[in-house]
XYZ file of C-alpha atoms in Angstrom:
518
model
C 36.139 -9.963 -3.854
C 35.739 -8.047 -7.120
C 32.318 -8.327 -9.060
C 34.569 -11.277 -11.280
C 35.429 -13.041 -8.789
C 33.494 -15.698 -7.093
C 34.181 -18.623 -4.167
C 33.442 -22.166 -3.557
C 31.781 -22.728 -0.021
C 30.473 -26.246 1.151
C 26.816 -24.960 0.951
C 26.301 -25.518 4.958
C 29.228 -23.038 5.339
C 28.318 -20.518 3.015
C 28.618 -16.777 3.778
C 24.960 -16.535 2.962
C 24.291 -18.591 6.261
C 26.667 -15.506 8.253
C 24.840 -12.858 6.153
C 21.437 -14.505 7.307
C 22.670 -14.351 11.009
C 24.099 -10.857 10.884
C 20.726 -9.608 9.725
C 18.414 -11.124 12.481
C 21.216 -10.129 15.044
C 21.027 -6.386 13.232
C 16.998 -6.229 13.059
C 16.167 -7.681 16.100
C 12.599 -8.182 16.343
C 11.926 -5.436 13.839
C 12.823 -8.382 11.062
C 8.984 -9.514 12.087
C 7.109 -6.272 12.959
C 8.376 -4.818 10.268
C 6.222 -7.318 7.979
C 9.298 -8.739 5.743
C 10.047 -11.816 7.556
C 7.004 -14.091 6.676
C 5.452 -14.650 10.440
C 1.700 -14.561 10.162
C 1.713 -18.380 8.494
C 2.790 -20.013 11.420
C 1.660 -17.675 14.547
C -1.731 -17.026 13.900
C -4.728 -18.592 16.236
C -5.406 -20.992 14.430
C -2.721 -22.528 14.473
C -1.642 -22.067 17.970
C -4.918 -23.499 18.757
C -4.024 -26.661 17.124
C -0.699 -26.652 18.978
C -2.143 -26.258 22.393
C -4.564 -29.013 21.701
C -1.226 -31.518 20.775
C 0.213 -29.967 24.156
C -2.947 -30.629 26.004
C -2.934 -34.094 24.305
C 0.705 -34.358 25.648
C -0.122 -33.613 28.839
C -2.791 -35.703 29.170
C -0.667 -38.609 28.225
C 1.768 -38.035 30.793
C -0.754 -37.888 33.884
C -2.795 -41.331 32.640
C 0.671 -42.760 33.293
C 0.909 -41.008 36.222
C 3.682 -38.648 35.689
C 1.868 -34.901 37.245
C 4.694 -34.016 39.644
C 7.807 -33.396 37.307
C 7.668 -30.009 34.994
C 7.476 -30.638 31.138
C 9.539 -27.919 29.241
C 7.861 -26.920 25.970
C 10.874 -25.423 23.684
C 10.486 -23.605 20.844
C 13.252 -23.157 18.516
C 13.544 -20.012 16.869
C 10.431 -18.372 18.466
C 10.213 -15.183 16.249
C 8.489 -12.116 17.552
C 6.965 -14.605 20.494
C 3.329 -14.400 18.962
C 3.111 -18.137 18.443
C 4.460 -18.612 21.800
C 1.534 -15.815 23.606
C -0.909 -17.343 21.752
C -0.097 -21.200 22.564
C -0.119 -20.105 26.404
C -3.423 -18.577 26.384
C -5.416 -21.727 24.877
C -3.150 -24.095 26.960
C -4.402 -22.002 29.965
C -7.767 -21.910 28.789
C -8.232 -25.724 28.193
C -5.947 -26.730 31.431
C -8.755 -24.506 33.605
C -12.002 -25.720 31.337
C -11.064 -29.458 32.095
C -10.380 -29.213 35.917
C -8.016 -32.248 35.794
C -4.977 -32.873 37.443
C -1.983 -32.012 34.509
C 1.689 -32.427 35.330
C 2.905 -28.447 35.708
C 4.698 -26.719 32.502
C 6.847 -24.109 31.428
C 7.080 -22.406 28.125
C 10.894 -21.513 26.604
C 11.175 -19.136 24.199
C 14.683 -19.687 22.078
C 16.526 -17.834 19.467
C 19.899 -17.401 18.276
C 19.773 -13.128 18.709
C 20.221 -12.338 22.582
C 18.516 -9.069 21.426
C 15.327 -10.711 20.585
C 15.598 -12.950 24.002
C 15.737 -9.284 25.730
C 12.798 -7.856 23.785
C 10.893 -11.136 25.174
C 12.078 -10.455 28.713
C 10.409 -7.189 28.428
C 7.510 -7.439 26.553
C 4.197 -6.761 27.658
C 2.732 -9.236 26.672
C 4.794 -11.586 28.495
C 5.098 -10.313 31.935
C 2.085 -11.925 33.353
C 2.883 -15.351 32.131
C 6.650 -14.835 33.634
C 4.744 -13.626 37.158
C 2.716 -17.192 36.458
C 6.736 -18.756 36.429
C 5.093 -20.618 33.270
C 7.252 -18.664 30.928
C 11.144 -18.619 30.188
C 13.749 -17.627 27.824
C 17.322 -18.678 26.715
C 19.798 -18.143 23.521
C 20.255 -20.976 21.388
C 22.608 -22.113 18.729
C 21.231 -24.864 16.769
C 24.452 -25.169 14.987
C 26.425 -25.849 18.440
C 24.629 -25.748 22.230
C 24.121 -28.711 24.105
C 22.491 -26.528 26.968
C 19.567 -24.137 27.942
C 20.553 -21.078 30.104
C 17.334 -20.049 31.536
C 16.932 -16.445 31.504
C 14.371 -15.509 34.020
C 14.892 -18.660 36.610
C 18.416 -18.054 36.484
C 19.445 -21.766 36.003
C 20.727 -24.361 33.358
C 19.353 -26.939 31.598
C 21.729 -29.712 31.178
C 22.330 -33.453 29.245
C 20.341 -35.215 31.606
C 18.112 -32.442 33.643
C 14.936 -33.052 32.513
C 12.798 -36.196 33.842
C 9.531 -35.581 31.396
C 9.734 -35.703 27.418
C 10.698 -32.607 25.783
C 7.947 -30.962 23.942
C 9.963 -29.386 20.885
C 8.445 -26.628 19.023
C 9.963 -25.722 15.412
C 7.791 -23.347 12.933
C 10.198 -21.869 10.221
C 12.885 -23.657 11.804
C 14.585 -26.107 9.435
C 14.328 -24.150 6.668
C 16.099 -21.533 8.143
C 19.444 -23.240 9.720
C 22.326 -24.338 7.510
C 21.908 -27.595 5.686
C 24.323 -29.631 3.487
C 23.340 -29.905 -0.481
C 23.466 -33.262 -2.523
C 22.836 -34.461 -5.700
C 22.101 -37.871 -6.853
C 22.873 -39.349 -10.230
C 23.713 -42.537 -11.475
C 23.631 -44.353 -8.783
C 26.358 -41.513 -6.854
C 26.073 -38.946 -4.481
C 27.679 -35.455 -5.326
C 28.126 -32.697 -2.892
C 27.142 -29.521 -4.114
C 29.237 -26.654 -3.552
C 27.901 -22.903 -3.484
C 29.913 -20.619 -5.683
C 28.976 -17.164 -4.374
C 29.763 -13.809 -6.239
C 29.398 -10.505 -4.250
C 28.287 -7.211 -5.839
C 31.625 -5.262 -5.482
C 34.563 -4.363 -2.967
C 31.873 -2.749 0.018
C 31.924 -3.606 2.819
C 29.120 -1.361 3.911
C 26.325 -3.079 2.325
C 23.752 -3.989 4.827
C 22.980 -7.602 5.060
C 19.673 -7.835 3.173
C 21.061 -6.239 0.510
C 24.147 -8.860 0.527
C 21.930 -11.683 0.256
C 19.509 -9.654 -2.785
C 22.837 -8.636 -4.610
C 24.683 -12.144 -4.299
C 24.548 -14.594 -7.382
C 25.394 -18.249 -6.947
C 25.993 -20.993 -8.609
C 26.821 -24.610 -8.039
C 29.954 -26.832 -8.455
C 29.655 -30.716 -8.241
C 32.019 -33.052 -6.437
C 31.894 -36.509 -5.772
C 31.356 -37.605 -1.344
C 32.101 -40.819 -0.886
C 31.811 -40.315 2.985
C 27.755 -40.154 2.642
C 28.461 -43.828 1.902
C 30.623 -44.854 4.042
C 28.790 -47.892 6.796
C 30.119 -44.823 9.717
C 28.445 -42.066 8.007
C 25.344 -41.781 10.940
C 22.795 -41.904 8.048
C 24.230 -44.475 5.971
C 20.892 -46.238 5.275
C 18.646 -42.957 4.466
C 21.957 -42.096 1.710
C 21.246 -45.703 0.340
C 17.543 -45.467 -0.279
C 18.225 -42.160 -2.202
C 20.413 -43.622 -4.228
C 18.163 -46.766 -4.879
C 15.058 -44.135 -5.450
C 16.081 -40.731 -6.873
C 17.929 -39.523 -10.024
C 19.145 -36.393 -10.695
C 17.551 -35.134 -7.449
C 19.196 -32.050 -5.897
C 18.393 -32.689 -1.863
C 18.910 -30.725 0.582
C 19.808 -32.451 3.556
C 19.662 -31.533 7.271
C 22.503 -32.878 8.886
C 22.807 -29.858 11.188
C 18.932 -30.280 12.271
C 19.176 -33.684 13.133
C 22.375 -32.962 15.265
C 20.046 -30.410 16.804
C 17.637 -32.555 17.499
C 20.228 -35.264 18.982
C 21.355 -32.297 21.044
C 18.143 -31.642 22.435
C 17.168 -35.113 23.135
C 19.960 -35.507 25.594
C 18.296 -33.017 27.782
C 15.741 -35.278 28.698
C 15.786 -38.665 30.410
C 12.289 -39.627 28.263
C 12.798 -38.013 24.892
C 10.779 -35.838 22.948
C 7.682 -35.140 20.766
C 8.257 -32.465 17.866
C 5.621 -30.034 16.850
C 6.952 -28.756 13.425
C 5.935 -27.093 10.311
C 7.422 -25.528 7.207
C 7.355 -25.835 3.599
C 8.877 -28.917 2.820
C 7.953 -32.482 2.179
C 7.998 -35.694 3.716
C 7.007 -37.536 0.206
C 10.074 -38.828 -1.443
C 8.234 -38.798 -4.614
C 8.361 -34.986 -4.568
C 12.221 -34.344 -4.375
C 12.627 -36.902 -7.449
C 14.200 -34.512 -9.979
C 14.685 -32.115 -7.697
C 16.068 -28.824 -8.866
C 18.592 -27.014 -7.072
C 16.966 -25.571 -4.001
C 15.767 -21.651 -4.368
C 16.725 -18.602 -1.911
C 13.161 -17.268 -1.277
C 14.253 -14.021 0.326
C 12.585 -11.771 2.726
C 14.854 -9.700 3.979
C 16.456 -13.055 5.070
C 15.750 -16.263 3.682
C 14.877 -19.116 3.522
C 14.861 -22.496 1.431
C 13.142 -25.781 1.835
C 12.924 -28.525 4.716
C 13.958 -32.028 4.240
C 10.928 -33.590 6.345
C 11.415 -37.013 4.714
C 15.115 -36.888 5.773
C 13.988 -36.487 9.296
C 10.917 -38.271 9.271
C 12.771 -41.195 8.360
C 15.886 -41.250 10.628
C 13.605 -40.361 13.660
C 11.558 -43.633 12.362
C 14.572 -45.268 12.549
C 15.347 -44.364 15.903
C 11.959 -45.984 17.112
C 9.834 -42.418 16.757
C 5.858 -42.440 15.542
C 5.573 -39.592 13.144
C 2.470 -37.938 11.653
C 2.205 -36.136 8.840
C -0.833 -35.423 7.071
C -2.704 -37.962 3.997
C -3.452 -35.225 2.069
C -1.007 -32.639 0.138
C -0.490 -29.391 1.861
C -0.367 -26.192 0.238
C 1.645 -23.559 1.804
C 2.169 -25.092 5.345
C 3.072 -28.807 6.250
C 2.650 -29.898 9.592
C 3.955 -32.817 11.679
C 4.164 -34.254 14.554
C 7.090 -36.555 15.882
C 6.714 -38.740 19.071
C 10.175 -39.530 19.779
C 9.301 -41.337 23.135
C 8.870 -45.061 25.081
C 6.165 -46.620 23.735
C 4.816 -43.959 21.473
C 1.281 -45.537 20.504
C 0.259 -44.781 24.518
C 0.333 -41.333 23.567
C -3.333 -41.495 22.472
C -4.334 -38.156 23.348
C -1.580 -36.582 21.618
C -2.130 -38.642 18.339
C -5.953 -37.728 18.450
C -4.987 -33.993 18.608
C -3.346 -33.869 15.710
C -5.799 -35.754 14.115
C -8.689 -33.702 14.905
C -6.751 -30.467 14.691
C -4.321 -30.882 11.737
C -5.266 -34.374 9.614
C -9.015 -33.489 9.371
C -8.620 -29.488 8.983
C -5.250 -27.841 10.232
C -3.616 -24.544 9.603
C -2.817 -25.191 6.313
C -6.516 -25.643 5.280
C -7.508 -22.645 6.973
C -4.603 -20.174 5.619
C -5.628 -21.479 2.348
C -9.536 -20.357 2.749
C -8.097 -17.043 4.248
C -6.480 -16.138 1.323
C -9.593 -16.695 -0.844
C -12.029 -15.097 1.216
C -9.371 -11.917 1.887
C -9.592 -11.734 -2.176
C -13.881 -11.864 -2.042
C -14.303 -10.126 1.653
C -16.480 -7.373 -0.180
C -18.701 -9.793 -1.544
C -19.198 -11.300 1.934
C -22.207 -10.274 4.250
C -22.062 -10.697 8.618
C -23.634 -14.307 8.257
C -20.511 -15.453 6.282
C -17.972 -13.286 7.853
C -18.518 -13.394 11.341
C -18.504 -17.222 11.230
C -14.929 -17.283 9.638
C -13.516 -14.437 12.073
C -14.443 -16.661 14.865
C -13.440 -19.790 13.086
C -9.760 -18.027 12.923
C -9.755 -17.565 16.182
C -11.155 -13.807 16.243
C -8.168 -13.016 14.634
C -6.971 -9.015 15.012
C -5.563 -9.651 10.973
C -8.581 -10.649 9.678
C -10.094 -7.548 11.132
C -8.148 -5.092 10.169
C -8.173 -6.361 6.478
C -12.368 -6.686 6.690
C -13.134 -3.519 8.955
C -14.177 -1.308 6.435
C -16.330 -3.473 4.997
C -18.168 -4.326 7.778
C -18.747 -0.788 9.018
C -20.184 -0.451 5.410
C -22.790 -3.874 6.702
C -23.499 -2.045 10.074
C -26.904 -0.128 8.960
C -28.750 -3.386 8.064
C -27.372 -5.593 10.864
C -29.681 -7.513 13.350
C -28.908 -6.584 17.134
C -27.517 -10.403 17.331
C -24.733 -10.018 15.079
C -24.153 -6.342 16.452
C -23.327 -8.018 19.850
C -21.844 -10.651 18.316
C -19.126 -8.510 16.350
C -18.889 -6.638 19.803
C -18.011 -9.825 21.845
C -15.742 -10.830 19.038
C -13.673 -7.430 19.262
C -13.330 -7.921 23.537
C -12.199 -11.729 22.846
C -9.487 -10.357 19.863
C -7.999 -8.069 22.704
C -7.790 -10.312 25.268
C -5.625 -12.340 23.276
C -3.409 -9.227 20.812
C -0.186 -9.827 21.506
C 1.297 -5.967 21.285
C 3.065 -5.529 18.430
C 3.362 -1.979 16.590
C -0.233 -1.642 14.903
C -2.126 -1.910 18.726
C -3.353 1.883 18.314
C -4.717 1.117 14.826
C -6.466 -2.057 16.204
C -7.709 -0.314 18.990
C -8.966 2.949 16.407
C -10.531 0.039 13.947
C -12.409 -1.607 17.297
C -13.298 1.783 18.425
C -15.144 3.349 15.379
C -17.192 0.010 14.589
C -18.168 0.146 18.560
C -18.873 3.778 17.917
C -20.690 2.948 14.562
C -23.093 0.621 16.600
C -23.815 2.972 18.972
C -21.929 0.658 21.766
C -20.457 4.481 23.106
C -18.491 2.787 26.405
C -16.865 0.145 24.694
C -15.767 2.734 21.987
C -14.786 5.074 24.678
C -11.978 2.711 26.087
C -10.602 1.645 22.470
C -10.448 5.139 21.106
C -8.088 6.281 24.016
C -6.315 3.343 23.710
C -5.676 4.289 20.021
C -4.891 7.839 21.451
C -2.255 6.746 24.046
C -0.520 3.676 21.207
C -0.702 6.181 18.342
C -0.080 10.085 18.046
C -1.207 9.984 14.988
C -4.586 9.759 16.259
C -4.740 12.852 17.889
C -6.960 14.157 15.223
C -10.217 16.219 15.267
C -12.244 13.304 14.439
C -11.120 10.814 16.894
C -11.352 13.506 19.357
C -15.139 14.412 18.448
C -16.133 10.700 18.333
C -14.635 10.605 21.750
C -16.885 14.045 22.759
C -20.161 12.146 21.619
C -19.360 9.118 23.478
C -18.688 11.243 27.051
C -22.013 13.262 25.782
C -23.755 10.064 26.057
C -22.200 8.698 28.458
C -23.461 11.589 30.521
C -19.808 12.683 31.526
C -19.581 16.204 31.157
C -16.293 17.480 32.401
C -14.652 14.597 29.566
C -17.159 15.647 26.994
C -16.433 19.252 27.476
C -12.258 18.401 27.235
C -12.537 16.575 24.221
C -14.824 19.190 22.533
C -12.168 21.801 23.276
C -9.499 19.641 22.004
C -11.123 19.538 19.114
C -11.774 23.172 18.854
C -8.084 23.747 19.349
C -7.054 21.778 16.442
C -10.055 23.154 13.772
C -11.864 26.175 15.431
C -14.941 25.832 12.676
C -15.444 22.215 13.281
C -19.542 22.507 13.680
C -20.281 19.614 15.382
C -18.006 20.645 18.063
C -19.346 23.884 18.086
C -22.670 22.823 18.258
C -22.015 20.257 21.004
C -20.636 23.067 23.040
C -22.736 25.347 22.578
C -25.791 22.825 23.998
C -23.573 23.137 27.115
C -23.595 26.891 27.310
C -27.683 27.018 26.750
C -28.357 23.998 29.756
């Protein structure tokens, strides 16, 4: 189309939603690592420490009523770069082996739309000893469409039916993301809005990011009578929005409530749903709703109808939780879609302890504000909130340099605490691209606090993760710590490598040359 000529789309089939597909299936799982798909919101500890508690919770549940033999598949839809999901198994693991009880087995199933990023899973580091555990699994899936789970590493399907335990559903980013219809009450009628979308020019070469930044769109009305119709399946939520709203633009998630019907014919006992966006479950806050906004980040994204879903799935005999205050930047429910929901006490207290009385929301809010004042901070105040985060590698690569600038006056408590800290943020990194900076940050503040073994091991992890590090510096710090370490053949290889790379360096020379006189 010329850059005067625009189309009418239904808004759920849009060319924005193929654009938005064509770029995840182009970036793979560079759309995360490359920091423009928003990621560290919903996959940081913090919050996959409050997920693991609801799955503990969950699991609980199902052995007090005596359920421990069957597996219970946790799915998450749309699983990213698998951070949330690495991080989830860890503090499941952790819990399951700190109680000692008898838990009905699990497995964990990564799911995304891209094959490619199923693949990068497959392979990851990260993942392989969770796979060699069998407590790990992957499989494509098309929210739009599948009504089955193709199990990549067990080799077998999921079908209607399959699965004897409830369904643990896992959906961060996830119904914001997937195509959803767009109405518009007024006087008493529901309007469908149709997207008019204008393309830049005749190429056909544009990459798909730049598709969605150069598109401009704008909205036709037309009148739906089927919303109202007694078939239409949510007949009853159309008629309290027209009772309730007035010119209210809603976006409505048809498609992720088929999803969800999808998925609930897997199992024989339903589901629970472990979800959180940006979106509401008020209907006070989509009264006068404008028309929805494309946030874009290389993709995009727009706003999820929680009300919508909270209310059919209420409908449908589900006990939902949301929380009693506002959120902020993250909202965060959870959706018992099971027999006899109340019995799932365990569950119910999770989220309760974990997201009602302070939940990742409450914490990404006091990141940002201490991230803005972190140079103001002293140890007493920062290692508190580092292991409060869940000794979070972010938060120390944003504070590092700060607290090497601390290190002179700090007691030999916090010196060993900062150094435990650093050993517990490894254990848990999930490798992603920056693992030789982390390792080069760890490294110098070991080095820095005289802690020469530890430093050792993380500044030749930073040399073997990042070239870049290869420099005379690194390579000297690496010298001193084989000096004291008494290890003279290393100390004598990295002094040399130093040499090599600045000949007048005089801390290498002088190193060496303590050699030559003993």
């Amino acid at each position: 189309m010329t850059s005067n000529e625009s189309q009418r789309f239904r808004y759920s089939e849009a060319p924005v939603w193929d654009w938005q597909r064509a770029y995840y299936e182009q970036k793979g799982l560079e759309a995360w690592t490359e920091n423009q798909v928003p990621q560290y919101i919903t996959s940081n500890p913090m919050i996959a420490t409050a997920y693991a508690e609801m799955i503990f919770g969950f699991l609980q549940d199902l052995a007090n009523k005596g359920q421990i033999t069957e597996t219970v598949t946790i799915l998450e839809l749309g699983a990213g770069v698998g951070r949330l999901a690495h991080q989830i198994l860890l503090k499941l693991i952790e819990l399951k082996d700190f109680a000692g009880i008898d838990l009905p087995p699990f497995r964990y199933v990564l799911t995304d739309l891209v094959a490619e990023n199923v693949r990068g899973w497959r392979e990851h580091p990260s993942m392989q000893s969770f796979i060699q555990q069998g407590i790990v699994d992957f499989a494509r899936f098309d929210a739009v469409a599948d009504t089955e789970l193709k199990l990549v590493v067990a080799g077998t399907v999921i079908r209607p039916g399959d699965l004897k335990q409830p369904l643990l559903l896992i959906a961060n980013y996830f119904f914001d993301s997937i195509p959803q219809e767009l109405i518009y009450i007024g006087d008493g009628e529901i309007y469908e809005c149709d997207l008019l979308v204008q393309s830049p020019d005749r190429r056909h070469d544009l990459e798909p990011a730049e598709m969605l930044k150069n598109m401009t769109l704008s909205y036709e009305y037309r009148r739906a009578p089927e919303y109202s119709a007694d078939n239409y399946p949510y007949s009853e939520l159309i008629t309290l929005y027209k009772e309730e709203l007035e010119d209210s633009h809603i976006l409505f998630p048809a498609i992720g409530l088929s999803c969800l019907e999808r998925l609930n014919r897997l199992s024989q006992s339903g589901y629970v749903l472990i979800t959180a966006d940006k979106g509401d479950h008020r209907l006070d806050n989509w009264k006068f709703a404008e028309p929805p906004e494309f946030v874009l980040h290389g993709s995009f994204s727009l706003t999820a109808n929680y009300h919508a879903i909270q209310y059919v799935l209420e409908q449908q005999g589900a006990h939902t939780r949301f929380t009693t205050h506002h959120y902020k930047d993250l909202n965060v429910g959870c959706m018992l879609m099971v027999d006899e929901p109340i019995r799932y006490v365990n569950t119910r207290l999770a989220y309760h302890r974990f997201v009602e009385r302070f939940g990742p929301d409450d914490f990404f809010s006091m990141k940002q504000w201490v991230d803005s004042r972190i140079e103001s901070m002293e140890l007493k105040h920062i290692l508190p909130f580092w292991r409060l985060g869940g000794y979070d590698a972010e938060f120390l690569i944003h504070s590092a340099t700060h607290i090497s600038s601390l290190l002179p006056d700090a007691s030999d408590e916090e010196m060993l605490d900062i150094q435990s800290g650093i050993h517990t943020m490894w254990s848990s990194y999930y490798v992603m691209e920056q693992q030789g900076g982390l390792a080069f940050l760890a490294g110098q503040l070991l080095y820095e606090m005289y802690m020469y073994e530890d430093a050792k091991r993380f500044l030749e992890i930073s040399l073997v993760a990042d070239p870049s590090n290869h420099n005379p510096a690194v390579l000297y710090d690496l010298a001193v710590c084989c000096y004291e370490l008494e290890l003279e053949e290393e100390t004598l290889s990295y002094t040399h490598k130093v040499l090599a790379l600045e000949p007048d360096h005089e801390e290498a020379v002088a190193l060496l040359q303590s050699f030559e006189l003993s």
